[in-house]
């Protein structure tokens, strides 16, 4: 039997949906831990290691947004947000708070499994970073030497640009807000520094030969921040049309 050893936290208050998703994920050999509201979700999240979180947006006690924000304070675990409507605002809320992907209800369990697999493929794991190399097709990041190569040629980038590219590229497809990038790259949070991120992005684009109008790697998500696409695979692009 194919064991994939991945544990998923499933946060959903509607018991029929929770039961159906659990059955489907267990059939796919995922271990599933269920939580029926936001408070229980955080308790469970803090009590063991998870490989991925499936998070409903509308929840009793603590909303999906609040749970997502709380998780992001300490963890880069992949999160798929379940939203009731497909409105742009719901989508932006989920992505702005640091979800990696979203799925609009009603969806088929098969679709959810496809998204989970895609997310596991594209999110860079700790193992991969420890091995010292993140291969993104034309771009390769040497995480030990902290160098970036494009088609084998080393790019001359600053330490802040490296951190920015590493942060974005380890989570292809995920939208990072400017504020989140300020904290990760500059290490402090202060409103004025959001513009610094914009100028680092501009410099990185120039060095990667990327074009803000027709980007290959670094995409602007208007009103939110930035995301990176690996170019290794094409997937549904959350937030791309915003
Ligand atoms: Ca709900």
Coordinates of C-alpha atoms and ligand atoms in Angstrom, one line a residue:
X1 CA 0.0 0.0 0.0
X2 CA 1.3 3.5 -0.9
X3 CA 1.8 5.4 2.3
X4 CA 2.5 9.0 1.8
X5 CA 3.0 9.9 5.4
X6 CA 1.4 13.3 5.1
X7 CA -0.9 14.6 7.8
X8 CA -3.6 17.1 6.9
X9 CA -5.5 19.3 9.3
X10 CA -9.1 19.7 8.0
X11 CA -11.0 22.6 9.5
X12 CA -14.6 22.6 8.5
X13 CA -17.7 23.2 10.6
X14 CA -20.2 21.4 8.4
X15 CA -20.1 17.8 9.5
X16 CA -21.3 16.3 6.3
X17 CA -18.6 18.1 4.2
X18 CA -16.0 17.3 6.8
X19 CA -16.9 13.6 6.8
X20 CA -16.9 13.4 3.0
X21 CA -13.6 15.1 2.6
X22 CA -12.0 13.0 5.4
X23 CA -13.2 9.7 3.8
X24 CA -11.8 10.8 0.4
X25 CA -8.4 12.0 1.8
X26 CA -8.0 8.8 3.9
X27 CA -8.8 6.8 0.8
X28 CA -5.8 8.6 -0.8
X29 CA -3.7 7.5 2.3
X30 CA -3.5 10.9 3.9
X31 CA -3.8 11.0 7.7
X32 CA -6.5 13.5 8.6
X33 CA -7.1 15.4 11.8
X34 CA -10.5 17.1 12.0
X35 CA -11.4 20.4 13.6
X36 CA -14.9 21.8 13.7
X37 CA -14.2 25.4 14.6
X38 CA -11.4 27.9 14.6
X39 CA -10.4 27.5 18.3
X40 CA -10.2 23.7 18.1
X41 CA -8.2 24.2 14.8
X42 CA -5.5 26.3 16.5
X43 CA -5.4 23.9 19.5
X44 CA -4.8 21.0 17.2
X45 CA -2.4 22.9 15.0
X46 CA -0.2 23.8 18.0
X47 CA -0.2 20.2 19.4
X48 CA 1.4 18.3 16.5
X49 CA 3.1 18.7 13.1
X50 CA 1.0 19.1 9.9
X51 CA 2.0 18.9 6.3
X52 CA -1.0 20.9 5.0
X53 CA -4.1 22.7 6.3
X54 CA -7.5 22.7 4.5
X55 CA -9.3 25.7 6.1
X56 CA -12.9 26.7 5.7
X57 CA -13.3 30.5 5.6
X58 CA -16.6 30.7 7.5
X59 CA -16.2 29.1 10.9
X60 CA -17.7 29.4 14.4
X61 CA -15.7 31.1 17.2
X62 CA -12.6 32.1 15.1
X63 CA -13.0 32.7 11.4
X64 CA -10.8 31.1 8.8
X65 CA -9.0 34.4 8.2
X66 CA -8.1 34.6 11.9
X67 CA -6.9 31.0 12.0
X68 CA -4.8 31.6 8.9
X69 CA -3.3 34.7 10.4
X70 CA -2.5 32.9 13.6
X71 CA -0.9 30.0 11.8
X72 CA 1.2 32.3 9.7
X73 CA 2.7 33.9 12.8
X74 CA 4.7 30.8 13.3
X75 CA 4.4 28.5 10.3
X76 CA 4.8 28.3 6.5
X77 CA 2.6 25.2 6.3
X78 CA 0.7 25.1 2.9
X79 CA -2.9 26.2 3.4
X80 CA -5.8 25.7 1.1
X81 CA -8.7 28.0 1.9
X82 CA -12.3 26.9 1.2
X83 CA -14.6 29.8 0.3
X84 CA -18.3 29.8 -0.1
X85 CA -18.4 32.3 -2.9
X86 CA -16.0 32.9 -5.8
X87 CA -16.1 36.7 -5.4
X88 CA -12.8 38.5 -5.9
X89 CA -12.9 39.9 -2.4
X90 CA -13.1 36.5 -0.7
X91 CA -10.3 35.3 -2.9
X92 CA -8.1 38.3 -2.1
X93 CA -8.8 38.0 1.7
X94 CA -7.7 34.4 1.7
X95 CA -4.6 35.1 -0.4
X96 CA -3.7 38.3 1.4
X97 CA -3.7 36.4 4.7
X98 CA -1.2 33.9 3.4
X99 CA -3.2 31.0 2.0
X100 CA -1.4 29.2 -0.8
X101 CA -4.5 28.3 -2.8
X102 CA -8.3 28.5 -2.5
X103 CA -11.2 26.4 -3.7
X104 CA -14.8 27.7 -4.1
X105 CA -17.6 25.6 -2.7
X106 CA -19.2 23.4 -3.9
X107 CA -16.1 21.5 -5.2
X108 CA -15.5 17.8 -5.8
X109 CA -13.2 15.9 -3.4
X110 CA -11.3 14.9 -6.5
X111 CA -10.6 18.6 -7.2
X112 CA -9.4 19.1 -3.7
X113 CA -7.0 16.1 -3.9
X114 CA -5.7 17.5 -7.2
X115 CA -5.0 20.9 -5.5
X116 CA -3.4 19.2 -2.5
X117 CA -1.0 17.2 -4.8
X118 CA -0.2 20.3 -6.8
X119 CA 0.6 22.2 -3.6
X120 CA 2.9 19.4 -2.3
X121 CA 4.7 19.4 -5.6
X122 CA 5.3 23.2 -5.8
X123 CA 6.0 24.1 -2.2
X124 CA 9.7 23.8 -1.3
X125 CA 10.1 21.6 1.6
X126 CA 12.6 22.0 4.4
X127 CA 14.4 18.9 3.0
X128 CA 14.8 20.5 -0.4
X129 CA 16.3 23.7 1.2
X130 CA 18.6 21.6 3.4
X131 CA 19.9 19.7 0.4
X132 CA 21.1 23.1 -0.8
X133 CA 19.4 23.5 -4.1
X134 CA 16.0 24.7 -5.2
X135 CA 15.5 23.9 -8.9
X136 CA 12.9 26.1 -10.5
X137 CA 13.6 25.3 -14.2
X138 CA 15.7 28.2 -15.6
X139 CA 16.4 29.5 -12.1
X140 CA 18.4 27.5 -9.6
X141 CA 18.8 28.7 -6.0
X142 CA 21.9 27.5 -4.1
X143 CA 20.6 27.8 -0.5
X144 CA 24.0 27.1 1.1
X145 CA 26.0 29.5 -0.9
X146 CA 23.0 31.8 -1.1
X147 CA 23.5 32.3 -4.8
X148 CA 21.1 32.4 -7.7
X149 CA 21.7 31.1 -11.2
X150 CA 19.7 31.8 -14.3
X151 CA 20.4 29.3 -17.0
X152 CA 23.7 28.4 -15.3
X153 CA 24.9 32.0 -15.0
X154 CA 25.3 33.4 -11.5
X155 CA 23.3 36.6 -10.9
X156 CA 24.9 39.5 -9.0
X157 CA 22.3 40.0 -6.3
X158 CA 22.3 41.6 -2.8
X159 CA 21.5 39.8 0.4
X160 CA 18.1 41.4 0.6
X161 CA 17.3 40.5 -3.0
X162 CA 18.3 36.9 -2.2
X163 CA 16.1 36.7 0.8
X164 CA 13.2 38.2 -1.1
X165 CA 13.6 35.8 -4.1
X166 CA 14.1 32.8 -1.7
X167 CA 10.9 33.7 0.2
X168 CA 8.8 34.1 -2.9
X169 CA 10.3 31.2 -4.8
X170 CA 10.0 28.7 -2.0
X171 CA 6.2 29.1 -2.2
X172 CA 5.4 29.4 -5.9
X173 CA 1.9 30.7 -6.5
X174 CA 1.5 32.0 -3.0
X175 CA 0.7 35.7 -2.7
X176 CA 2.9 37.5 -0.2
X177 CA 1.7 40.9 1.1
X178 CA 4.4 43.7 1.1
X179 CA 4.1 43.7 4.9
X180 CA 4.9 40.0 5.1
X181 CA 7.9 40.5 2.8
X182 CA 9.1 43.4 4.9
X183 CA 9.1 41.2 8.0
X184 CA 10.8 38.2 6.3
X185 CA 13.4 40.2 4.3
X186 CA 14.2 43.2 6.4
X187 CA 13.3 41.7 9.7
X188 CA 11.2 44.5 11.1
X189 CA 7.8 45.9 10.4
X190 CA 7.3 49.5 9.7
X191 CA 4.9 51.0 7.1
X192 CA 7.5 53.0 5.2
X193 CA 9.5 49.9 4.4
X194 CA 6.9 48.6 2.0
X195 CA 8.3 50.8 -0.7
X196 CA 11.7 49.3 -0.1
X197 CA 10.2 45.9 -1.2
X198 CA 8.9 47.5 -4.4
X199 CA 12.4 48.7 -5.2
X200 CA 14.0 45.4 -4.4
X201 CA 11.4 43.7 -6.7
X202 CA 12.3 46.2 -9.4
X203 CA 16.0 45.4 -9.1
X204 CA 15.4 41.7 -9.1
X205 CA 13.2 42.0 -12.2
X206 CA 16.0 43.8 -13.9
X207 CA 18.6 41.2 -12.9
X208 CA 16.3 38.3 -13.9
X209 CA 15.4 40.0 -17.2
X210 CA 11.8 40.0 -16.1
X211 CA 9.2 42.4 -17.3
X212 CA 6.5 43.7 -14.9
X213 CA 4.0 44.0 -17.8
X214 CA 4.5 40.4 -19.0
X215 CA 6.4 38.6 -16.2
X216 CA 7.8 35.1 -16.3
X217 CA 8.7 34.9 -12.6
X218 CA 7.7 37.8 -10.4
X219 CA 4.0 38.8 -10.6
X220 CA 2.4 41.9 -9.0
X221 CA -0.9 41.2 -7.3
X222 CA -2.6 44.6 -7.3
X223 CA -3.5 45.9 -4.0
X224 CA -1.8 43.0 -2.2
X225 CA 1.8 42.2 -3.0
X226 CA 3.8 39.8 -5.1
X227 CA 3.9 36.1 -6.1
X228 CA 6.5 33.9 -7.9
X229 CA 5.7 31.3 -10.6
X230 CA 8.3 28.6 -11.1
X231 CA 7.7 28.1 -14.8
X232 CA 8.1 24.3 -14.1
X233 CA 4.4 23.7 -14.3
X234 CA 1.3 25.7 -15.2
X235 CA -1.4 25.6 -12.6
X236 CA -4.5 27.6 -11.7
X237 CA -3.2 31.0 -10.8
X238 CA -4.8 32.4 -7.7
X239 CA -5.2 36.1 -7.7
X240 CA -3.6 36.5 -11.1
X241 CA -6.5 38.4 -12.6
X242 CA -7.0 40.7 -9.7
Ligands
LIG1 CA1 -18.3 26.9 7.2

